[in-house]
Short mmCIF file of C-alpha atoms in Angstrom, two decimals:
data_model
loop_
_atom_site.label_atom_id
_atom_site.label_comp_id
_atom_site.label_asym_id
_atom_site.label_seq_id
_atom_site.Cartn_x
_atom_site.Cartn_y
_atom_site.Cartn_z
CA MET A 1 -149.19 -40.89 -134.38
CA SER A 2 -152.20 -40.94 -136.73
CA GLU A 3 -155.67 -40.41 -135.24
CA SER A 4 -156.77 -43.95 -136.14
CA LEU A 5 -153.68 -45.47 -134.54
CA GLN A 6 -154.16 -43.22 -131.52
CA LYS A 7 -157.75 -44.35 -131.04
CA LYS A 8 -156.73 -47.95 -131.58
CA THR A 9 -153.98 -47.56 -129.00
CA VAL A 10 -156.31 -46.05 -126.42
CA LYS A 11 -158.88 -48.77 -127.00
CA GLY A 12 -156.20 -51.43 -126.71
CA LEU A 13 -154.87 -49.80 -123.55
CA ALA A 14 -158.34 -49.75 -122.03
CA TRP A 15 -159.03 -53.43 -122.80
CA SER A 16 -155.56 -54.49 -121.71
CA LEU A 17 -155.94 -52.59 -118.45
CA LEU A 18 -159.37 -54.16 -117.93
CA GLU A 19 -157.90 -57.61 -118.58
CA ARG A 20 -155.08 -57.08 -116.12
CA LEU A 21 -157.36 -55.64 -113.43
CA SER A 22 -160.08 -58.27 -113.83
CA VAL A 23 -157.81 -61.30 -114.23
CA GLN A 24 -155.12 -60.34 -111.75
CA GLY A 25 -157.69 -58.91 -109.38
CA THR A 26 -159.56 -62.21 -109.43
CA GLN A 27 -156.32 -64.17 -109.02
CA PHE A 28 -155.37 -61.95 -106.11
CA VAL A 29 -158.70 -62.49 -104.36
CA VAL A 30 -158.43 -66.24 -104.96
CA MET A 31 -154.87 -66.24 -103.58
CA VAL A 32 -155.93 -64.39 -100.44
CA ILE A 33 -158.84 -66.77 -99.77
CA MET A 34 -156.75 -69.88 -100.42
CA ALA A 35 -153.79 -68.56 -98.40
CA ARG A 36 -156.06 -68.15 -95.38
CA ILE A 37 -156.90 -71.86 -95.68
CA LEU A 38 -153.56 -73.29 -96.82
CA SER A 39 -150.11 -73.02 -95.23
CA PRO A 40 -146.94 -71.18 -96.38
CA ARG A 41 -145.41 -74.62 -96.97
CA ASP A 42 -148.09 -75.49 -99.57
CA TYR A 43 -147.22 -72.41 -101.62
CA GLY A 44 -143.51 -73.06 -101.09
CA LEU A 45 -143.82 -76.52 -102.67
CA VAL A 46 -145.48 -75.08 -105.78
CA GLY A 47 -142.81 -72.36 -105.87
CA MET A 48 -140.11 -75.04 -106.04
CA ILE A 49 -141.54 -76.29 -109.33
CA ALA A 50 -142.45 -72.90 -110.78
CA VAL A 51 -138.88 -72.08 -111.78
CA PHE A 52 -138.70 -75.12 -114.08
CA THR A 53 -142.06 -74.47 -115.76
CA VAL A 54 -141.40 -70.75 -116.23
CA ILE A 55 -137.99 -71.35 -117.84
CA SER A 56 -139.53 -74.04 -120.04
CA GLN A 57 -142.19 -71.64 -121.27
CA VAL A 58 -139.52 -69.12 -122.31
CA VAL A 59 -137.81 -71.85 -124.37
CA VAL A 60 -141.12 -72.91 -125.91
CA ASP A 61 -141.91 -69.36 -127.03
CA GLY A 62 -138.40 -68.98 -128.49
CA GLY A 63 -138.96 -65.26 -129.09
CA MET A 64 -141.52 -66.17 -131.78
CA SER A 65 -144.31 -64.10 -130.23
CA GLN A 66 -142.27 -60.89 -130.27
CA ALA A 67 -141.00 -61.67 -133.78
CA LEU A 68 -144.57 -62.11 -135.09
CA ILE A 69 -145.74 -58.89 -133.44
CA ARG A 70 -142.79 -56.90 -134.80
CA LYS A 71 -143.14 -58.22 -138.38
CA GLN A 72 -145.46 -55.83 -140.18
CA GLU A 73 -146.15 -58.15 -143.15
CA ARG A 74 -146.53 -61.53 -141.47
CA THR A 75 -148.04 -64.38 -143.51
CA GLU A 76 -150.09 -67.48 -142.70
CA THR A 77 -146.93 -69.49 -143.24
CA ASP A 78 -145.19 -67.41 -140.56
CA ASN A 79 -148.05 -68.03 -138.14
CA THR A 80 -148.15 -71.79 -138.74
CA THR A 81 -144.36 -72.05 -138.57
CA ALA A 82 -144.34 -70.36 -135.17
CA PHE A 83 -147.19 -72.59 -133.97
CA THR A 84 -145.40 -75.76 -135.11
CA TYR A 85 -142.23 -74.68 -133.33
CA ASN A 86 -144.13 -73.86 -130.11
CA MET A 87 -145.96 -77.19 -130.01
CA THR A 88 -142.96 -79.34 -130.95
CA VAL A 89 -140.66 -77.78 -128.38
CA GLY A 90 -143.46 -77.74 -125.80
CA VAL A 91 -144.00 -81.50 -126.03
CA LEU A 92 -140.24 -82.19 -125.95
CA ILE A 93 -139.74 -79.99 -122.88
CA TYR A 94 -142.64 -81.70 -121.11
CA LEU A 95 -141.14 -85.14 -121.74
CA ILE A 96 -137.82 -83.96 -120.29
CA LEU A 97 -139.58 -82.62 -117.19
CA PHE A 98 -141.61 -85.83 -116.86
CA PHE A 99 -138.52 -88.03 -116.68
CA CYS A 100 -136.52 -85.53 -114.59
CA ALA A 101 -139.26 -85.18 -111.96
CA PRO A 102 -137.57 -87.64 -109.52
CA LEU A 103 -134.32 -85.64 -109.77
CA ILE A 104 -136.15 -82.41 -108.91
CA ALA A 105 -137.83 -84.10 -105.94
CA ASN A 106 -134.47 -85.44 -104.71
CA PHE A 107 -132.83 -82.03 -105.08
CA TYR A 108 -135.32 -80.45 -102.68
CA GLY A 109 -135.87 -83.56 -100.56
CA GLU A 110 -139.65 -83.47 -101.20
CA PRO A 111 -141.00 -86.79 -102.66
CA GLN A 112 -144.43 -85.40 -103.57
CA LEU A 113 -142.80 -83.05 -106.08
CA VAL A 114 -142.57 -85.99 -108.54
CA LEU A 115 -146.30 -86.08 -109.28
CA MET A 116 -146.66 -82.31 -108.90
CA THR A 117 -143.96 -81.70 -111.53
CA ARG A 118 -145.53 -84.12 -113.99
CA LEU A 119 -148.95 -82.51 -113.61
CA LEU A 120 -147.88 -78.86 -113.65
CA GLY A 121 -145.55 -79.62 -116.57
CA LEU A 122 -148.64 -80.09 -118.74
CA ASN A 123 -149.15 -76.33 -118.45
CA ILE A 124 -146.18 -75.92 -120.80
CA VAL A 125 -148.03 -77.71 -123.61
CA LEU A 126 -151.25 -75.80 -122.87
CA ASN A 127 -149.38 -72.49 -123.11
CA ALA A 128 -147.68 -73.56 -126.34
CA CYS A 129 -150.93 -74.25 -128.14
CA MET A 130 -152.23 -70.70 -127.71
CA MET A 131 -149.09 -68.56 -128.06
CA VAL A 132 -149.69 -67.66 -131.70
CA GLN A 133 -153.35 -66.71 -131.09
CA LYS A 134 -152.27 -64.38 -128.32
CA ALA A 135 -149.45 -62.84 -130.38
CA LEU A 136 -151.74 -62.12 -133.34
CA LEU A 137 -154.37 -60.50 -131.14
CA MET A 138 -151.70 -58.31 -129.50
CA ALA A 139 -150.24 -57.38 -132.89
CA LYS A 140 -153.66 -56.07 -133.89
CA ILE A 141 -153.92 -54.23 -130.54
CA ASN A 142 -157.08 -56.27 -129.96
CA PHE A 143 -157.28 -57.22 -126.30
CA ARG A 144 -161.03 -57.71 -126.05
CA LEU A 145 -160.97 -61.45 -126.72
CA LEU A 146 -157.90 -61.93 -124.53
CA THR A 147 -159.71 -60.15 -121.70
CA ILE A 148 -162.86 -62.26 -121.95
CA THR A 149 -161.13 -65.64 -122.19
CA ALA A 150 -158.59 -64.89 -119.46
CA PHE A 151 -161.21 -63.62 -117.02
CA LEU A 152 -163.59 -66.54 -117.51
CA SER A 153 -160.84 -69.14 -117.13
CA THR A 154 -159.43 -67.39 -114.04
CA LEU A 155 -162.86 -67.17 -112.41
CA LEU A 156 -163.70 -70.83 -113.09
CA SER A 157 -160.33 -72.15 -111.88
CA GLY A 158 -160.45 -69.89 -108.83
CA ILE A 159 -163.81 -71.27 -107.72
CA VAL A 160 -162.56 -74.85 -108.12
CA GLY A 161 -159.29 -74.08 -106.28
CA ILE A 162 -161.07 -72.48 -103.32
CA ALA A 163 -163.55 -75.36 -103.09
CA MET A 164 -160.74 -77.94 -103.11
CA ALA A 165 -158.76 -76.03 -100.49
CA TYR A 166 -161.84 -75.75 -98.27
CA VAL A 167 -162.50 -79.50 -98.27
CA GLY A 168 -158.88 -80.31 -97.45
CA TYR A 169 -156.94 -81.05 -100.64
CA GLY A 170 -154.04 -78.84 -99.51
CA VAL A 171 -151.32 -78.20 -102.08
CA TRP A 172 -153.24 -80.15 -104.74
CA SER A 173 -155.89 -77.43 -104.79
CA ILE A 174 -153.20 -75.00 -106.05
CA VAL A 175 -152.10 -77.53 -108.68
CA ALA A 176 -155.68 -78.04 -109.88
CA GLN A 177 -156.37 -74.31 -109.99
CA GLN A 178 -153.32 -73.53 -112.13
CA MET A 179 -153.94 -76.39 -114.56
CA LEU A 180 -157.65 -75.67 -114.98
CA SER A 181 -156.95 -71.98 -115.61
CA LEU A 182 -154.70 -72.70 -118.61
CA LEU A 183 -156.89 -75.52 -119.93
CA ALA A 184 -160.02 -73.34 -119.92
CA ASN A 185 -158.13 -70.41 -121.46
CA ALA A 186 -156.75 -72.59 -124.27
CA MET A 187 -160.17 -74.08 -125.04
CA LEU A 188 -161.83 -70.65 -125.12
CA LEU A 189 -159.14 -69.12 -127.35
CA TRP A 190 -159.29 -71.99 -129.82
CA GLY A 191 -163.08 -71.81 -129.88
CA LEU A 192 -163.37 -68.03 -130.25
CA SER A 193 -160.19 -67.01 -132.10
CA GLU A 194 -160.35 -66.51 -135.87
CA TRP A 195 -156.89 -67.97 -136.43
CA HIS A 196 -156.12 -71.69 -136.71
CA PRO A 197 -153.15 -73.37 -138.47
CA LYS A 198 -153.80 -73.24 -142.23
CA LYS A 199 -150.47 -73.54 -144.06
CA HIS A 200 -147.37 -75.61 -143.40
CA PHE A 201 -144.05 -75.30 -141.60
CA SER A 202 -141.43 -73.36 -143.58
CA TRP A 203 -137.71 -73.39 -142.85
CA ALA A 204 -137.32 -70.05 -144.62
CA SER A 205 -140.01 -68.51 -142.41
CA PHE A 206 -138.49 -70.12 -139.31
CA LYS A 207 -135.05 -68.69 -140.06
CA GLY A 208 -136.51 -65.22 -140.53
CA LEU A 209 -138.45 -65.31 -137.28
CA PHE A 210 -135.77 -67.06 -135.27
CA SER A 211 -133.01 -64.71 -136.43
CA PHE A 212 -134.78 -62.00 -134.43
CA GLY A 213 -136.24 -64.23 -131.73
CA SER A 214 -133.11 -66.24 -130.92
CA ASN A 215 -131.43 -63.38 -129.06
CA LEU A 216 -134.65 -62.76 -127.15
CA LEU A 217 -134.80 -66.48 -126.37
CA ILE A 218 -131.28 -66.55 -124.92
CA SER A 219 -131.81 -63.32 -122.97
CA GLY A 220 -135.20 -64.60 -121.79
CA ILE A 221 -133.65 -67.82 -120.48
CA ILE A 222 -130.90 -65.89 -118.70
CA SER A 223 -133.36 -63.41 -117.21
CA THR A 224 -135.84 -66.09 -116.14
CA ILE A 225 -133.21 -68.32 -114.55
CA TYR A 226 -131.83 -65.35 -112.65
CA SER A 227 -135.29 -64.16 -111.56
CA ASN A 228 -136.17 -67.62 -110.28
CA LEU A 229 -132.76 -68.38 -108.82
CA PHE A 230 -133.96 -66.84 -105.58
CA SER A 231 -136.73 -69.44 -105.35
CA ILE A 232 -134.28 -72.28 -105.99
CA LEU A 233 -131.78 -71.05 -103.40
CA ILE A 234 -134.39 -70.19 -100.78
CA GLY A 235 -136.08 -73.57 -101.23
CA LYS A 236 -132.74 -75.41 -101.06
CA LYS A 237 -130.88 -73.43 -98.35
CA PHE A 238 -133.82 -72.56 -96.13
CA THR A 239 -137.27 -74.23 -96.02
CA ALA A 240 -140.46 -74.58 -98.06
CA THR A 241 -142.15 -72.32 -95.49
CA THR A 242 -139.58 -69.55 -96.04
CA LEU A 243 -140.05 -69.89 -99.78
CA GLY A 244 -143.80 -69.62 -99.20
CA TYR A 245 -143.27 -66.28 -97.43
CA TYR A 246 -141.11 -65.00 -100.28
CA THR A 247 -143.50 -66.07 -103.05
CA ARG A 248 -146.47 -64.45 -101.26
CA ALA A 249 -144.54 -61.19 -100.81
CA LEU A 250 -143.54 -61.34 -104.47
CA GLN A 251 -147.15 -61.89 -105.52
CA PHE A 252 -148.30 -58.83 -103.56
CA THR A 253 -145.63 -56.63 -105.14
CA ASN A 254 -146.15 -58.12 -108.59
CA PHE A 255 -149.84 -57.27 -108.51
CA PRO A 256 -149.36 -53.56 -109.27
CA SER A 257 -145.86 -53.69 -110.81
CA ALA A 258 -146.03 -56.61 -113.21
CA GLN A 259 -149.59 -55.85 -114.25
CA LEU A 260 -148.91 -52.25 -115.21
CA SER A 261 -145.72 -53.39 -116.95
CA SER A 262 -147.67 -56.01 -118.88
CA VAL A 263 -150.30 -53.48 -119.97
CA VAL A 264 -147.68 -50.95 -121.06
CA GLN A 265 -145.56 -53.53 -122.88
CA ARG A 266 -148.37 -55.29 -124.71
CA VAL A 267 -149.96 -52.08 -125.96
CA THR A 268 -146.95 -49.84 -126.60
CA TYR A 269 -144.72 -52.44 -128.27
CA PRO A 270 -146.87 -52.95 -131.41
CA VAL A 271 -147.64 -49.22 -131.50
CA LEU A 272 -143.98 -48.17 -131.28
CA CYS A 273 -143.08 -50.80 -133.87
CA GLN A 274 -145.31 -48.97 -136.35
CA MET A 275 -143.20 -45.81 -135.93
CA GLN A 276 -139.85 -47.56 -135.53
CA ASP A 277 -138.14 -45.44 -138.23
CA ASP A 278 -139.29 -42.05 -136.90
CA ASP A 279 -136.87 -41.27 -134.05
CA LYS A 280 -138.36 -37.87 -133.28
CA GLN A 281 -141.83 -39.34 -132.81
CA LEU A 282 -140.40 -42.27 -130.86
CA ARG A 283 -138.64 -39.93 -128.44
CA ARG A 284 -141.79 -37.91 -127.78
CA ILE A 285 -144.09 -40.88 -127.26
CA TYR A 286 -141.51 -42.82 -125.27
CA ARG A 287 -140.91 -40.03 -122.76
CA LEU A 288 -144.66 -39.55 -122.36
CA ILE A 289 -145.09 -43.27 -121.61
CA VAL A 290 -142.18 -43.34 -119.14
CA CYS A 291 -143.46 -40.30 -117.24
CA THR A 292 -147.00 -41.66 -117.02
CA ALA A 293 -145.88 -45.14 -115.95
CA GLY A 294 -143.76 -43.70 -113.12
CA PHE A 295 -146.50 -41.29 -112.04
CA LEU A 296 -148.98 -44.14 -111.68
CA LEU A 297 -146.77 -46.92 -110.30
CA PHE A 298 -144.39 -45.16 -107.91
CA PRO A 299 -147.12 -44.17 -105.39
CA LEU A 300 -148.73 -47.61 -105.65
CA MET A 301 -145.50 -49.41 -104.79
CA THR A 302 -144.26 -47.09 -102.05
CA GLY A 303 -147.76 -46.92 -100.58
CA LEU A 304 -148.02 -50.71 -100.60
CA GLY A 305 -144.79 -50.94 -98.64
CA ALA A 306 -146.03 -48.35 -96.13
CA VAL A 307 -149.23 -50.28 -95.29
CA SER A 308 -147.72 -53.77 -95.53
CA LYS A 309 -148.20 -54.78 -91.89
CA PRO A 310 -151.94 -54.07 -91.48
CA LEU A 311 -152.54 -55.37 -95.01
CA ILE A 312 -150.95 -58.77 -94.33
CA LEU A 313 -152.52 -59.14 -90.88
CA LEU A 314 -155.93 -58.30 -92.30
CA LEU A 315 -155.80 -60.47 -95.42
CA LEU A 316 -153.56 -63.42 -94.56
CA LYS A 317 -153.60 -63.65 -90.73
CA GLU A 318 -150.74 -63.88 -88.23
CA GLN A 319 -149.13 -66.99 -89.78
CA TRP A 320 -147.98 -64.86 -92.75
CA ILE A 321 -146.65 -61.85 -90.77
CA PHE A 322 -143.06 -62.27 -92.00
CA VAL A 323 -144.34 -61.32 -95.46
CA ALA A 324 -144.82 -57.77 -94.13
CA THR A 325 -141.07 -57.58 -93.46
CA ILE A 326 -140.07 -58.67 -96.98
CA LEU A 327 -142.75 -56.80 -98.89
CA PRO A 328 -141.51 -53.16 -98.50
CA ILE A 329 -138.03 -54.17 -99.71
CA LEU A 330 -139.43 -55.88 -102.81
CA CYS A 331 -141.56 -52.80 -103.48
CA LEU A 332 -138.40 -50.66 -103.75
CA ASN A 333 -137.06 -53.19 -106.24
CA LEU A 334 -140.11 -53.72 -108.44
CA MET A 335 -141.23 -50.09 -108.58
CA TRP A 336 -138.61 -49.69 -111.33
CA TYR A 337 -139.72 -52.77 -113.27
CA PRO A 338 -141.94 -50.96 -115.85
CA ILE A 339 -139.05 -48.60 -116.64
CA HIS A 340 -136.78 -51.59 -117.23
CA VAL A 341 -139.42 -53.11 -119.51
CA LEU A 342 -139.86 -49.93 -121.54
CA ASN A 343 -136.12 -49.55 -122.11
CA LEU A 344 -135.78 -53.17 -123.23
CA ASN A 345 -138.85 -52.74 -125.42
CA MET A 346 -137.09 -49.94 -127.28
CA LEU A 347 -134.20 -52.26 -128.18
CA GLN A 348 -136.70 -54.67 -129.73
CA VAL A 349 -138.55 -51.88 -131.52
CA LYS A 350 -135.29 -50.79 -133.15
CA GLY A 351 -134.52 -54.40 -134.10
CA ARG A 352 -131.47 -54.59 -131.80
CA SER A 353 -132.10 -57.94 -130.13
CA ASP A 354 -128.30 -58.32 -130.04
CA LEU A 355 -128.08 -55.37 -127.62
CA TYR A 356 -131.00 -56.84 -125.67
CA LEU A 357 -128.98 -60.01 -125.14
CA ARG A 358 -125.82 -58.10 -124.24
CA VAL A 359 -127.66 -56.06 -121.63
CA GLU A 360 -129.20 -59.16 -120.05
CA ILE A 361 -125.84 -60.94 -119.81
CA ILE A 362 -124.16 -57.95 -118.13
CA LYS A 363 -126.98 -57.47 -115.63
CA ARG A 364 -127.24 -61.14 -114.71
CA VAL A 365 -123.50 -61.51 -114.14
CA LEU A 366 -123.70 -58.58 -111.71
CA GLY A 367 -126.83 -60.09 -110.19
CA LEU A 368 -125.12 -63.43 -109.57
CA LEU A 369 -122.27 -61.61 -107.86
CA MET A 370 -124.76 -59.86 -105.61
CA ILE A 371 -126.41 -63.19 -104.72
CA VAL A 372 -123.04 -64.70 -103.78
CA ILE A 373 -122.41 -61.71 -101.49
CA THR A 374 -125.84 -61.65 -99.82
CA LEU A 375 -126.82 -65.36 -99.60
CA PRO A 376 -124.78 -66.11 -96.43
CA HIS A 377 -126.54 -63.22 -94.65
CA GLY A 378 -130.11 -64.48 -95.06
CA ILE A 379 -133.24 -63.73 -97.06
CA LEU A 380 -133.51 -60.05 -96.02
CA ALA A 381 -129.99 -59.33 -97.26
CA MET A 382 -130.85 -61.09 -100.53
CA CYS A 383 -133.92 -58.89 -100.97
CA TRP A 384 -131.89 -55.71 -100.36
CA GLY A 385 -129.44 -56.99 -102.94
CA THR A 386 -132.22 -57.04 -105.54
CA VAL A 387 -132.85 -53.34 -104.89
CA ALA A 388 -129.20 -52.52 -105.56
CA ILE A 389 -129.16 -54.60 -108.75
CA SER A 390 -132.39 -52.98 -109.95
CA ILE A 391 -130.78 -49.53 -109.78
CA ILE A 392 -127.56 -50.73 -111.45
CA GLY A 393 -129.63 -52.46 -114.14
CA LEU A 394 -131.53 -49.26 -114.79
CA VAL A 395 -128.29 -47.44 -115.58
CA ILE A 396 -127.29 -50.21 -118.00
CA ASN A 397 -130.70 -50.40 -119.72
CA THR A 398 -130.99 -46.66 -120.26
CA TYR A 399 -127.47 -46.43 -121.73
CA TYR A 400 -128.54 -48.05 -124.99
CA THR A 401 -131.85 -46.19 -125.12
CA GLY A 402 -129.78 -43.03 -124.99
CA LYS A 403 -127.62 -44.28 -127.85
CA LEU A 404 -130.59 -45.23 -130.03
CA ILE A 405 -133.09 -42.39 -129.51
CA LYS A 406 -131.22 -39.91 -127.27
CA VAL A 407 -133.34 -40.62 -124.18
CA GLY A 408 -130.73 -41.91 -121.74
CA PHE A 409 -130.44 -42.30 -117.96
CA PHE A 410 -130.32 -38.62 -116.98
CA VAL A 411 -133.19 -37.65 -119.29
CA GLN A 412 -135.41 -40.40 -117.91
CA MET A 413 -134.45 -39.74 -114.29
CA ARG A 414 -135.18 -36.03 -114.75
CA ASP A 415 -138.62 -36.95 -116.08
CA LEU A 416 -139.26 -39.40 -113.22
CA LEU A 417 -137.74 -37.46 -110.30
CA PRO A 418 -140.86 -35.41 -109.35
CA SER A 419 -143.09 -38.52 -109.16
CA PHE A 420 -140.39 -40.46 -107.28
CA MET A 421 -139.77 -37.79 -104.64
CA LEU A 422 -143.49 -37.18 -104.08
CA SER A 423 -144.11 -40.95 -103.77
CA ILE A 424 -141.35 -41.40 -101.16
CA THR A 425 -142.64 -38.41 -99.16
CA MET A 426 -146.18 -39.76 -99.32
CA ALA A 427 -145.08 -43.25 -98.21
CA VAL A 428 -143.16 -41.92 -95.20
CA CYS A 429 -146.18 -39.92 -94.07
CA VAL A 430 -148.51 -42.90 -94.52
CA TYR A 431 -146.13 -45.21 -92.62
CA PHE A 432 -146.12 -42.98 -89.54
CA VAL A 433 -149.88 -42.42 -89.71
CA VAL A 434 -150.57 -46.16 -89.94
CA ASN A 435 -148.15 -47.24 -87.21
CA TRP A 436 -149.04 -44.53 -84.70
CA MET A 437 -152.83 -44.91 -84.89
CA PRO A 438 -154.38 -46.99 -82.04
CA LEU A 439 -156.91 -48.61 -84.40
CA GLY A 440 -157.65 -52.06 -85.81
CA ASN A 441 -155.89 -53.30 -88.93
CA ALA A 442 -158.87 -52.60 -91.20
CA MET A 443 -159.14 -48.97 -90.08
CA LYS A 444 -155.36 -48.50 -90.28
CA LEU A 445 -155.36 -49.78 -93.86
CA VAL A 446 -158.32 -47.66 -94.97
CA THR A 447 -156.94 -44.53 -93.30
CA GLY A 448 -153.49 -45.08 -94.77
CA VAL A 449 -154.79 -45.59 -98.31
CA ILE A 450 -157.09 -42.54 -98.19
CA ALA A 451 -154.37 -40.34 -96.68
CA GLY A 452 -151.88 -41.46 -99.31
CA ILE A 453 -154.22 -40.83 -102.23
CA LEU A 454 -155.24 -37.39 -100.97
CA LEU A 455 -151.67 -36.31 -100.28
CA TYR A 456 -150.25 -37.54 -103.59
CA CYS A 457 -153.03 -36.24 -105.82
CA SER A 458 -153.36 -32.86 -104.11
CA VAL A 459 -149.62 -32.10 -104.19
CA ALA A 460 -149.36 -33.27 -107.83
CA TYR A 461 -152.28 -30.99 -108.73
CA VAL A 462 -150.93 -27.96 -106.87
CA LEU A 463 -147.47 -28.38 -108.39
CA ARG A 464 -149.03 -28.94 -111.83
CA PHE A 465 -147.34 -32.21 -112.69
CA LYS A 466 -147.20 -32.67 -116.46
CA GLU A 467 -148.42 -36.26 -116.06
CA ILE A 468 -151.85 -34.94 -115.09
CA ARG A 469 -152.05 -33.26 -118.49
CA TYR A 470 -151.05 -36.53 -120.18
CA LEU A 471 -153.82 -38.40 -118.36
CA ARG A 472 -156.35 -35.72 -119.31
CA GLU A 473 -155.36 -36.09 -122.95
CA LEU A 474 -155.75 -39.84 -122.65
CA LYS A 475 -159.26 -39.37 -121.22
CA LYS A 476 -160.11 -37.05 -124.12
CA TYR A 477 -159.07 -39.65 -126.68
CA VAL A 478 -161.07 -42.33 -124.88
CA THR A 479 -164.14 -40.08 -125.07
CA ILE A 480 -163.53 -39.43 -128.78
CA GLY A 481 -163.09 -43.16 -129.37
CA LYS A 482 -166.46 -43.91 -127.76
CA LYS A 483 -168.23 -41.40 -129.97
#
């Protein structure tokens, strides 16, 4: 990796990390405050609609964002073509949701979902209008503007959502918060971004972009439907309150897992694309990224599971206590998520979106089978099923990485094993410390977190984990970049 690209990567990583921490941190604080005011049922109702809007957004993107980022010589025609596609499909999808809203409400037996679906469906159009701006900024590894706009919109919408919840608007405060967040973000990006549509739609450009993006679109739809199938089944078979518990537990586990995954994916994908033909360099950088991601995330996820009970009681009160039962199981599932993302990223870097699609189909078929087996046994059995599928999926994902750059399952597991074993040991120690201490929830949480950090860092230092050297090198490059 050239020095200029290295500095650019470090700078992009820093801004992307800042964006994730500031935006998701703010969203997390807002969620905690609103959850203390609202009920699990309120969040369950929004969760019933989320599956439809999330799937719609995957269709609207159509793989265009990843295609633009990967293309090293993109033109203004490419950008405008992608924008035209996003907006056209976005409006069409919204109209479908608008007229299907009564069917969704009837499916769940919740009449108020009609208006909620029609309002939250507007988020699809708002997302569509800023997809190209975001893709171009990520392609340039320029996350500064994304950080500023996302943080300001999150802060503004959070204040409005909390105020509405406080005065008694209930579930509508969540609806208003989500809509205002995207509206403000879109307005800021359009006002501050340098890019606006300049050329015209081109069928030739569309075919070039879509030939790569179509496989990502299909795999994205499959993956998103599967990921949200739990919400559909829980909302249909059980209750909105049970779904509220599940979505809160998922949000707690997503906070460290999805955010680190997002940072790693957004920064490393354009960087690895620039060295896509140098397998030796790809192998070296890829293994470094995998090791560092596991070293940072494994202790966060296992530690979160260990302190789940005092954390939930302290932040969300007694009415949400069942979340503490689900949360540790989801942590064991999502601790592997960044590794999944990195392996799938490599398929895109090498231009093998066909393998990407094949992998997603295989994993989702197995996942559906696991759901059929676990659904009759309740929500806890379903959550344990996700852990099993996560491990099976890891074997499948790493198979093709091994074929492409010779970094397969056993190589990656050998790199990750020290961090994994230390994280599990640390979590077990923290769990017993937290549950045996005759203290209040706040003191239990603080003691558990401090004990976990000290144990993990001290053992890693004494055993001279190679990841510490990687992080020191990263700090050195940040210092050079500042000078």
